[in-house]
Short mmCIF file of C-alpha atoms in Angstrom, two decimals:
data_model
loop_
_atom_site.label_atom_id
_atom_site.label_comp_id
_atom_site.label_asym_id
_atom_site.label_seq_id
_atom_site.Cartn_x
_atom_site.Cartn_y
_atom_site.Cartn_z
CA MET S 22 -24.57 5.20 32.72
CA LEU S 23 -23.83 7.12 29.51
CA LYS S 24 -26.60 9.63 30.25
CA GLU S 25 -25.14 10.33 33.69
CA LEU S 26 -21.61 10.71 32.30
CA ASP S 27 -22.88 13.00 29.56
CA LEU S 28 -24.63 15.32 31.99
CA LEU S 29 -21.58 15.29 34.21
CA TYR S 30 -19.13 16.38 31.51
CA LEU S 31 -20.97 17.86 28.50
CA TRP S 32 -22.52 21.26 27.89
CA HIS S 33 -24.86 20.87 24.91
CA PRO S 34 -25.59 23.57 22.28
CA CYS S 35 -28.98 25.29 21.99
CA THR S 36 -29.99 23.63 25.24
CA GLN S 37 -31.06 24.89 28.63
CA MET S 38 -29.29 22.12 30.49
CA LYS S 39 -31.69 22.34 33.43
CA ASP S 40 -34.43 20.99 31.12
CA HIS S 41 -32.68 17.64 31.25
CA GLU S 42 -33.75 17.27 34.85
CA LYS S 43 -37.13 16.34 33.36
CA ILE S 44 -36.50 15.64 29.67
CA PRO S 45 -34.40 12.56 28.95
CA LEU S 46 -31.09 12.89 27.15
CA ILE S 47 -30.75 10.26 24.42
CA PRO S 48 -27.30 8.86 23.58
CA ILE S 49 -27.34 7.27 20.11
CA LYS S 50 -25.46 4.03 19.46
CA LYS S 51 -25.90 3.69 15.70
CA ALA S 52 -27.88 4.99 12.75
CA LYS S 53 -29.03 3.80 9.35
CA GLY S 54 -31.06 5.62 6.72
CA VAL S 55 -33.60 7.86 8.46
CA TRP S 56 -33.39 5.90 11.72
CA LEU S 57 -31.36 6.53 14.88
CA TYR S 58 -30.97 3.79 17.53
CA ASP S 59 -30.25 4.36 21.20
CA PHE S 60 -28.43 1.98 23.54
CA ASP S 61 -31.67 0.19 24.34
CA ASP S 62 -32.16 -0.34 20.57
CA LYS S 63 -35.13 2.00 20.55
CA ALA S 64 -35.51 3.65 17.13
CA TYR S 65 -36.16 7.32 16.36
CA MET S 66 -36.89 8.67 12.90
CA ASP S 67 -34.67 11.65 12.10
CA CYS S 68 -37.37 14.02 10.79
CA ILE S 69 -35.02 17.04 10.83
CA SER S 70 -31.91 15.55 9.17
CA SER S 71 -29.89 16.09 12.36
CA TRP S 72 -30.09 19.89 12.12
CA TRP S 73 -30.63 19.88 8.35
CA VAL S 74 -27.29 18.35 7.37
CA ASN S 75 -28.17 14.79 6.39
CA LEU S 76 -29.27 14.38 2.77
CA PHE S 77 -28.97 10.71 1.87
CA GLY S 78 -29.43 8.90 5.16
CA HIS S 79 -27.17 8.01 8.04
CA CYS S 80 -24.23 5.73 7.22
CA ASN S 81 -24.92 6.10 3.52
CA PRO S 82 -22.62 3.46 1.99
CA ARG S 83 -21.53 5.56 -0.97
CA ILE S 84 -20.37 8.46 1.17
CA SER S 85 -18.89 6.17 3.82
CA ASN S 86 -16.85 4.29 1.22
CA ALA S 87 -15.62 7.52 -0.37
CA ILE S 88 -14.30 8.70 3.00
CA LYS S 89 -12.72 5.31 3.73
CA ALA S 90 -10.95 5.28 0.36
CA GLN S 91 -9.61 8.79 0.98
CA LEU S 92 -8.50 7.93 4.51
CA ASP S 93 -5.68 5.68 3.34
CA LYS S 94 -4.34 8.28 0.87
CA LEU S 95 -4.51 11.70 2.53
CA GLU S 96 -6.42 12.83 5.61
CA HIS S 97 -5.52 16.54 5.55
CA ILE S 98 -3.06 19.07 4.19
CA LEU S 99 -2.87 22.81 4.74
CA LEU S 100 -4.44 24.82 1.94
CA ALA S 101 -1.89 27.65 2.05
CA GLY S 102 0.53 27.01 -0.80
CA PHE S 103 -0.63 23.38 -1.08
CA SER S 104 -3.67 21.66 -2.54
CA HIS S 105 -5.08 18.22 -3.27
CA GLU S 106 -7.12 16.55 -5.96
CA GLY S 107 -10.39 16.40 -4.01
CA ILE S 108 -10.60 20.12 -3.31
CA ILE S 109 -9.68 20.98 -6.90
CA ARG S 110 -12.34 18.66 -8.32
CA LEU S 111 -14.97 19.89 -5.86
CA SER S 112 -14.26 23.55 -6.63
CA GLN S 113 -14.49 22.97 -10.37
CA ARG S 114 -17.78 21.13 -10.00
CA LEU S 115 -19.34 23.71 -7.68
CA CYS S 116 -18.36 26.52 -10.03
CA HIS S 117 -19.82 24.73 -13.04
CA LEU S 118 -23.05 23.95 -11.18
CA SER S 119 -23.53 27.46 -9.79
CA GLY S 120 -22.10 29.75 -12.47
CA PHE S 121 -19.57 31.23 -10.05
CA GLU S 122 -15.82 31.20 -10.70
CA LYS S 123 -13.90 30.91 -7.42
CA CYS S 124 -14.33 29.00 -4.14
CA PHE S 125 -13.11 30.02 -0.69
CA TYR S 126 -13.49 27.42 2.07
CA ALA S 127 -14.11 27.25 5.81
CA ASP S 128 -15.38 24.45 8.01
CA ASN S 129 -18.88 25.44 9.21
CA GLY S 130 -21.80 27.67 8.35
CA SER S 131 -21.18 30.49 10.81
CA SER S 132 -17.54 30.69 9.74
CA ILE S 133 -18.38 30.98 6.05
CA ILE S 134 -20.79 33.82 6.84
CA GLU S 135 -17.90 35.57 8.61
CA VAL S 136 -15.81 35.02 5.49
CA ALA S 137 -18.45 36.54 3.23
CA LEU S 138 -18.95 39.58 5.48
CA LYS S 139 -15.23 40.24 5.73
CA MET S 140 -14.74 39.66 2.01
CA SER S 141 -17.46 42.15 1.09
CA PHE S 142 -16.06 44.79 3.47
CA HIS S 143 -12.53 44.19 2.19
CA TYR S 144 -13.65 44.24 -1.45
CA HIS S 145 -15.06 47.75 -1.06
CA LEU S 146 -11.95 48.80 0.86
CA ASN S 147 -9.71 47.59 -1.96
CA LYS S 148 -11.88 49.59 -4.36
CA GLY S 149 -11.32 52.73 -2.29
CA LYS S 150 -14.72 52.77 -0.61
CA LYS S 151 -15.00 52.87 3.16
CA LYS S 152 -18.21 50.99 3.93
CA ASN S 153 -18.73 49.26 7.26
CA LYS S 154 -22.38 48.16 7.62
CA PHE S 155 -24.52 45.27 6.51
CA LEU S 156 -28.22 45.00 5.75
CA SER S 157 -30.29 41.96 6.69
CA LEU S 158 -33.91 40.89 6.96
CA THR S 159 -35.97 40.97 10.11
CA ASN S 160 -36.49 37.46 11.46
CA SER S 161 -33.15 36.35 10.01
CA TYR S 162 -30.59 33.90 11.32
CA HIS S 163 -27.08 33.47 9.90
CA GLY S 164 -25.14 31.69 12.64
CA GLU S 165 -23.81 32.29 16.12
CA THR S 166 -20.34 33.76 15.81
CA LEU S 167 -20.34 37.49 16.50
CA GLY S 168 -20.36 38.72 12.91
CA ALA S 169 -23.08 36.25 11.97
CA LEU S 170 -25.14 37.21 15.02
CA SER S 171 -24.77 40.87 14.09
CA VAL S 172 -26.71 40.29 10.88
CA GLY S 173 -29.30 38.06 12.56
CA ASP S 174 -32.57 38.96 14.20
CA VAL S 175 -33.18 36.37 16.89
CA LYS S 176 -34.48 38.13 20.01
CA LEU S 177 -32.69 35.91 22.51
CA TYR S 178 -29.28 36.52 20.96
CA LYS S 179 -29.84 40.23 20.43
CA GLU S 180 -30.88 40.80 24.03
CA THR S 181 -27.73 39.10 25.31
CA TYR S 182 -24.94 39.87 22.87
CA SER S 183 -25.90 43.12 21.12
CA PRO S 184 -23.14 45.16 22.87
CA LEU S 185 -20.64 43.04 20.90
CA PHE S 186 -22.33 43.33 17.50
CA LEU S 187 -21.18 44.97 14.28
CA GLU S 188 -23.25 47.98 13.27
CA GLY S 189 -25.98 47.04 10.84
CA LEU S 190 -29.46 47.72 9.52
CA SER S 191 -32.49 45.54 8.92
CA THR S 192 -35.34 45.64 6.45
CA LYS S 193 -38.71 43.92 6.70
CA ALA S 194 -38.83 40.27 5.68
CA PRO S 195 -41.53 39.25 3.18
CA SER S 196 -43.86 36.34 3.87
CA GLY S 197 -45.91 34.26 1.47
CA LYS S 198 -46.61 35.65 -1.99
CA ASP S 199 -46.86 39.33 -1.05
CA TYR S 200 -43.69 41.42 -1.13
CA GLU S 201 -44.46 44.86 -2.61
CA GLU S 202 -44.44 46.65 0.76
CA GLU S 203 -41.17 44.98 1.71
CA LEU S 204 -39.57 46.08 -1.57
CA LYS S 205 -40.61 49.68 -0.91
CA ILE S 206 -39.03 49.54 2.55
CA LEU S 207 -35.88 48.00 1.09
CA LYS S 208 -35.64 50.70 -1.58
CA SER S 209 -36.10 53.45 1.01
CA THR S 210 -33.38 51.93 3.19
CA LEU S 211 -30.97 51.69 0.27
CA GLU S 212 -31.66 55.28 -0.76
CA LYS S 213 -30.71 56.47 2.71
CA HIS S 214 -27.82 54.16 3.56
CA ALA S 215 -26.27 52.68 0.41
CA ASN S 216 -23.07 54.70 0.83
CA SER S 217 -22.31 52.88 4.09
CA LEU S 218 -23.64 49.42 3.20
CA CYS S 219 -21.27 46.69 2.06
CA ALA S 220 -23.87 44.04 1.36
CA PHE S 221 -27.41 42.77 1.89
CA ILE S 222 -27.32 39.25 3.39
CA ILE S 223 -30.38 37.09 2.92
CA GLU S 224 -31.61 33.52 3.37
CA PRO S 225 -33.27 32.88 0.00
CA LEU S 226 -36.86 31.56 0.00
CA VAL S 227 -36.92 30.12 3.53
CA GLN S 228 -35.83 31.71 6.82
CA CYS S 229 -35.27 28.34 8.43
CA ALA S 230 -34.40 29.22 12.03
CA GLY S 231 -36.87 32.11 11.68
CA ASN S 232 -39.78 29.70 12.22
CA MET S 233 -39.56 28.48 8.61
CA ASN S 234 -40.88 31.72 7.14
CA MET S 235 -41.26 31.20 3.38
CA TYR S 236 -41.61 33.86 0.69
CA HIS S 237 -41.84 34.31 -3.08
CA PRO S 238 -38.69 34.11 -5.25
CA ASN S 239 -39.68 37.27 -7.14
CA PHE S 240 -38.74 39.26 -4.04
CA LEU S 241 -35.17 38.05 -4.47
CA ASP S 242 -34.94 39.15 -8.10
CA GLU S 243 -36.25 42.62 -7.31
CA ALA S 244 -34.10 42.94 -4.18
CA ILE S 245 -30.92 42.00 -6.04
CA LYS S 246 -31.69 44.52 -8.79
CA LEU S 247 -32.26 47.25 -6.22
CA CYS S 248 -29.06 46.46 -4.33
CA HIS S 249 -26.92 46.38 -7.44
CA HIS S 250 -28.47 49.65 -8.62
CA PHE S 251 -27.31 51.28 -5.39
CA GLY S 252 -23.86 49.65 -5.42
CA VAL S 253 -24.61 47.23 -2.58
CA GLN S 254 -23.52 43.61 -2.88
CA VAL S 255 -25.77 40.63 -2.13
CA ILE S 256 -24.86 37.57 -0.04
CA PHE S 257 -27.04 34.46 -0.33
CA ASP S 258 -26.90 32.34 2.81
CA GLU S 259 -27.84 28.92 1.42
CA ILE S 260 -26.31 27.02 4.31
CA ALA S 261 -29.65 25.43 5.21
CA VAL S 262 -31.51 25.62 1.88
CA GLY S 263 -28.78 24.57 -0.56
CA PHE S 264 -28.33 21.13 -2.11
CA GLY S 265 -31.90 20.37 -3.03
CA ARG S 266 -33.85 21.46 0.04
CA THR S 267 -36.02 23.98 -1.82
CA GLY S 268 -36.77 21.81 -4.84
CA LYS S 269 -33.81 22.92 -6.96
CA LEU S 270 -30.12 22.27 -6.38
CA PHE S 271 -29.71 25.84 -5.09
CA ALA S 272 -32.43 28.26 -4.00
CA MET S 273 -30.59 30.72 -6.25
CA ASP S 274 -31.78 28.65 -9.22
CA TYR S 275 -35.28 30.09 -8.78
CA CYS S 276 -33.90 33.56 -9.57
CA ARG S 277 -33.07 35.39 -12.78
CA GLU S 278 -30.77 37.76 -10.93
CA LYS S 279 -27.74 36.34 -9.12
CA PRO S 280 -26.08 37.28 -5.82
CA ASP S 281 -22.43 38.27 -5.47
CA TYR S 282 -21.68 35.63 -2.83
CA LEU S 283 -23.14 32.14 -2.40
CA CYS S 284 -22.56 30.53 1.02
CA LEU S 285 -22.96 26.76 1.32
CA SER S 286 -22.46 24.24 4.13
CA LYS S 287 -24.62 21.65 6.01
CA GLY S 288 -25.72 19.27 3.23
CA ILE S 289 -22.51 19.73 1.24
CA THR S 290 -21.04 16.53 2.76
CA GLY S 291 -24.35 14.74 3.24
CA GLY S 292 -24.08 15.28 6.99
CA PHE S 293 -20.83 13.34 7.42
CA LEU S 294 -18.13 15.98 8.04
CA PRO S 295 -17.85 19.77 8.53
CA LEU S 296 -17.23 21.82 5.39
CA ALA S 297 -18.33 25.21 4.09
CA VAL S 298 -17.64 27.34 1.03
CA VAL S 299 -18.40 30.79 -0.36
CA LEU S 300 -18.47 31.13 -4.14
CA VAL S 301 -17.75 34.40 -5.96
CA LYS S 302 -17.14 35.69 -9.47
CA ASN S 303 -13.67 36.66 -10.70
CA GLU S 304 -14.62 40.33 -10.42
CA ILE S 305 -14.45 39.98 -6.63
CA TYR S 306 -11.42 37.67 -6.67
CA ASN S 307 -9.50 40.12 -8.87
CA ALA S 308 -9.99 42.95 -6.38
CA PHE S 309 -7.62 41.04 -4.06
CA TYR S 310 -5.19 39.88 -6.77
CA ALA S 311 -2.20 42.19 -6.41
CA PRO S 312 1.51 42.25 -5.46
CA TYR S 313 2.14 41.46 -1.79
CA GLU S 314 3.35 44.99 -1.12
CA GLU S 315 -0.07 46.48 -1.92
CA ASN S 316 -1.62 44.77 1.14
CA LYS S 317 -4.76 43.71 -0.72
CA ALA S 318 -4.73 40.00 0.12
CA PHE S 319 -7.82 38.59 1.82
CA LEU S 320 -7.04 37.86 5.47
CA HIS S 321 -8.81 34.73 6.64
CA SER S 322 -7.80 31.14 7.33
CA HIS S 323 -8.90 27.95 9.10
CA SER S 324 -6.62 25.07 10.05
CA TYR S 325 -8.99 22.50 8.54
CA THR S 326 -9.91 24.47 5.42
CA GLY S 327 -10.60 22.15 2.49
CA ASN S 328 -10.08 18.99 4.52
CA ALA S 329 -9.45 15.99 2.23
CA LEU S 330 -11.90 13.67 4.02
CA ALA S 331 -14.68 16.26 3.93
CA THR S 332 -14.10 17.01 0.26
CA ALA S 333 -14.20 13.29 -0.53
CA ALA S 334 -17.65 13.22 1.07
CA ALA S 335 -18.72 16.36 -0.80
CA ASN S 336 -17.62 14.99 -4.16
CA GLU S 337 -19.58 11.81 -3.53
CA VAL S 338 -22.64 13.88 -2.59
CA LEU S 339 -22.44 15.57 -5.99
CA ASN S 340 -22.02 12.15 -7.64
CA ILE S 341 -25.24 11.00 -5.97
CA PHE S 342 -27.10 14.08 -7.17
CA GLU S 343 -25.88 13.54 -10.72
CA GLU S 344 -26.29 9.77 -10.96
CA GLU S 345 -29.51 9.22 -9.02
CA ASN S 346 -31.66 12.14 -10.30
CA ILE S 347 -32.20 13.41 -6.77
CA VAL S 348 -33.80 16.76 -7.63
CA GLU S 349 -36.34 15.06 -9.92
CA LYS S 350 -37.11 12.37 -7.32
CA ASN S 351 -37.51 15.03 -4.61
CA ALA S 352 -40.07 16.85 -6.75
CA ILE S 353 -42.26 13.74 -6.69
CA LEU S 354 -41.64 13.06 -3.00
CA SER S 355 -42.44 16.65 -2.02
CA LEU S 356 -45.89 16.33 -3.62
CA PHE S 357 -46.54 13.26 -1.49
CA ILE S 358 -45.37 15.13 1.64
CA LYS S 359 -47.78 17.95 0.85
CA GLU S 360 -50.68 15.56 0.24
CA LYS S 361 -50.14 13.75 3.54
CA PHE S 362 -49.36 16.70 5.80
CA GLU S 363 -52.29 18.77 4.61
CA THR S 364 -54.65 16.15 5.99
CA LEU S 365 -53.67 17.59 9.38
CA LYS S 366 -55.72 20.69 8.55
CA GLU S 367 -58.58 18.88 10.27
CA PHE S 368 -57.15 20.27 13.53
CA LYS S 369 -58.28 23.89 13.79
CA PHE S 370 -55.47 24.83 16.17
CA LEU S 371 -52.94 24.10 13.41
CA THR S 372 -52.40 27.00 11.01
CA ASN S 373 -50.17 28.43 8.27
CA PHE S 374 -49.40 25.20 6.45
CA ARG S 375 -46.56 25.87 4.02
CA GLN S 376 -44.00 24.11 1.86
CA ARG S 377 -40.97 24.80 -0.24
CA GLY S 378 -39.54 21.67 -1.83
CA MET S 379 -38.46 19.19 0.84
CA ILE S 380 -39.32 21.56 3.70
CA TYR S 381 -42.82 21.47 5.20
CA ALA S 382 -44.04 23.47 8.20
CA PHE S 383 -47.12 24.54 10.14
CA ASP S 384 -47.83 26.42 13.38
CA ILE S 385 -49.65 25.53 16.59
CA LYS S 386 -52.09 28.03 18.09
CA SER S 387 -51.83 27.35 21.79
CA GLU S 388 -51.81 29.10 25.14
CA ILE S 389 -49.57 26.40 26.58
CA PRO S 390 -46.08 27.72 27.40
CA ARG S 391 -43.49 25.97 25.21
CA ALA S 392 -46.13 23.96 23.36
CA GLY S 393 -43.51 22.97 20.82
CA LEU S 394 -41.45 21.32 23.54
CA LEU S 395 -44.50 19.32 24.61
CA ILE S 396 -44.93 18.10 21.03
CA TYR S 397 -41.23 17.20 20.94
CA GLU S 398 -41.63 15.00 24.02
CA LYS S 399 -44.77 13.30 22.71
CA ALA S 400 -43.13 12.74 19.33
CA LEU S 401 -40.22 10.93 20.96
CA GLN S 402 -42.73 8.50 22.43
CA LYS S 403 -43.91 7.86 18.85
CA LYS S 404 -40.33 7.22 17.65
CA LEU S 405 -40.02 10.63 15.97
CA LEU S 406 -37.19 13.13 16.37
CA LEU S 407 -38.78 16.54 15.83
CA ARG S 408 -37.30 19.78 17.10
CA PRO S 409 -39.98 22.48 16.89
CA LEU S 410 -39.01 26.13 16.50
CA GLY S 411 -41.17 27.69 19.19
CA ASN S 412 -44.68 26.71 18.13
CA THR S 413 -43.63 25.89 14.56
CA ILE S 414 -43.52 22.21 13.67
CA TYR S 415 -41.42 21.46 10.61
CA PHE S 416 -40.49 18.39 8.60
CA MET S 417 -37.10 18.40 6.85
CA PRO S 418 -36.10 14.76 6.41
CA PRO S 419 -33.24 13.02 4.59
CA TYR S 420 -34.12 12.55 0.92
CA VAL S 421 -34.05 8.76 1.26
CA ILE S 422 -37.21 8.72 3.37
CA SER S 423 -39.91 6.43 1.97
CA LYS S 424 -43.59 7.18 1.38
CA GLU S 425 -44.43 4.65 4.11
CA GLU S 426 -42.19 6.49 6.57
CA ILE S 427 -43.74 9.84 5.64
CA SER S 428 -47.20 8.36 6.22
CA TYR S 429 -46.03 7.06 9.60
CA VAL S 430 -44.91 10.57 10.61
CA VAL S 431 -48.26 12.11 9.68
CA GLU S 432 -50.32 9.40 11.37
CA SER S 433 -48.20 9.68 14.52
CA LEU S 434 -48.74 13.44 14.58
CA ARG S 435 -52.44 12.90 14.08
CA GLU S 436 -52.52 10.68 17.17
CA ILE S 437 -50.62 13.31 19.14
CA PHE S 438 -52.93 16.12 18.07
CA LYS S 439 -56.08 14.11 18.84
CA GLU S 440 -54.98 14.14 22.49
CA PHE S 441 -53.62 17.68 22.44
CA ASN S 442 -55.60 20.35 24.26
CA PRO S 443 -54.34 23.76 23.14
#
């Protein structure tokens, strides 16, 4: 009954709804840890952290209790002229952890990318420079609002919405350990266009929606130095890779050089509530700090900015990181993931095995149209929620997953691939 009602009234994201004529829709009744349970009490392991947001398992008691405690005190207050303890504490902690000095909030990843783009444009404007373009990597993805799509490079979106896009440029994305050619292209682009470029926006280390393309952190250091030399700012989009996904708290922590903007969302609340933030240094903040009459104030707001329930969740997420040595534990767990998943190299149609921290991926060589979708369907039969990116299979689980559960994932995939005819 619920499935029929859903299909009658809901339009789902990132879904060709006609597919559900053949592929079952799965309403979920409850969840615990890495497991989701449907209304027939069938279990599915959440191998992708429900679109990369869940860090410490579904219904994590620490985060749940933090939200419940906040609920009886303050659910929300506007952040214009007012504040609350949770948002103040969270901002202080994020600044101390990251080395930045100010936080500006929104309520989802795409929105915070819009904030960063506007802020960079407006910063240059307040400094007397009329710049109006942004530079991004090929194969990039930064969200699905129009500004975010403008700096992305997903073919489907570009073919449909490009008449609405901001004007921008792209430079070749590196892959693996090699990046010298990409740096030369970046330098050439900056030499030609720096006077019109506000910022270079980049997903550090892993282009997640870009089929989990992974590259060397040294590219980031050299790219930041080049951009700053040419007076172009740098925006790190850590919406997907922040909060421990890459093996450090922030992907930025692999770098000697630092970006001008750090965008965070997804895991910031452990997957419980929407929240997003961009962090900057005071040098950027001060460019907007002026008497009202000078018209230099930054123009952006969201009704639910800095929501008290979401910030309660976010503060508890940071408590868990601090008190339970999550980054250190993930380093051990990621080695086990690598050991287990690389046994799948026995299948010659699987290629490009790669890992960065708690993200593991490989590709399927197949002539079958939408082979990834076929693997998705077979995985559901094995109690696994996977969501392949084209023919890229990736594993990005909650950090509370056990070694036994990881082994179960790999053995289930092995059974699938034994029957798979590419």
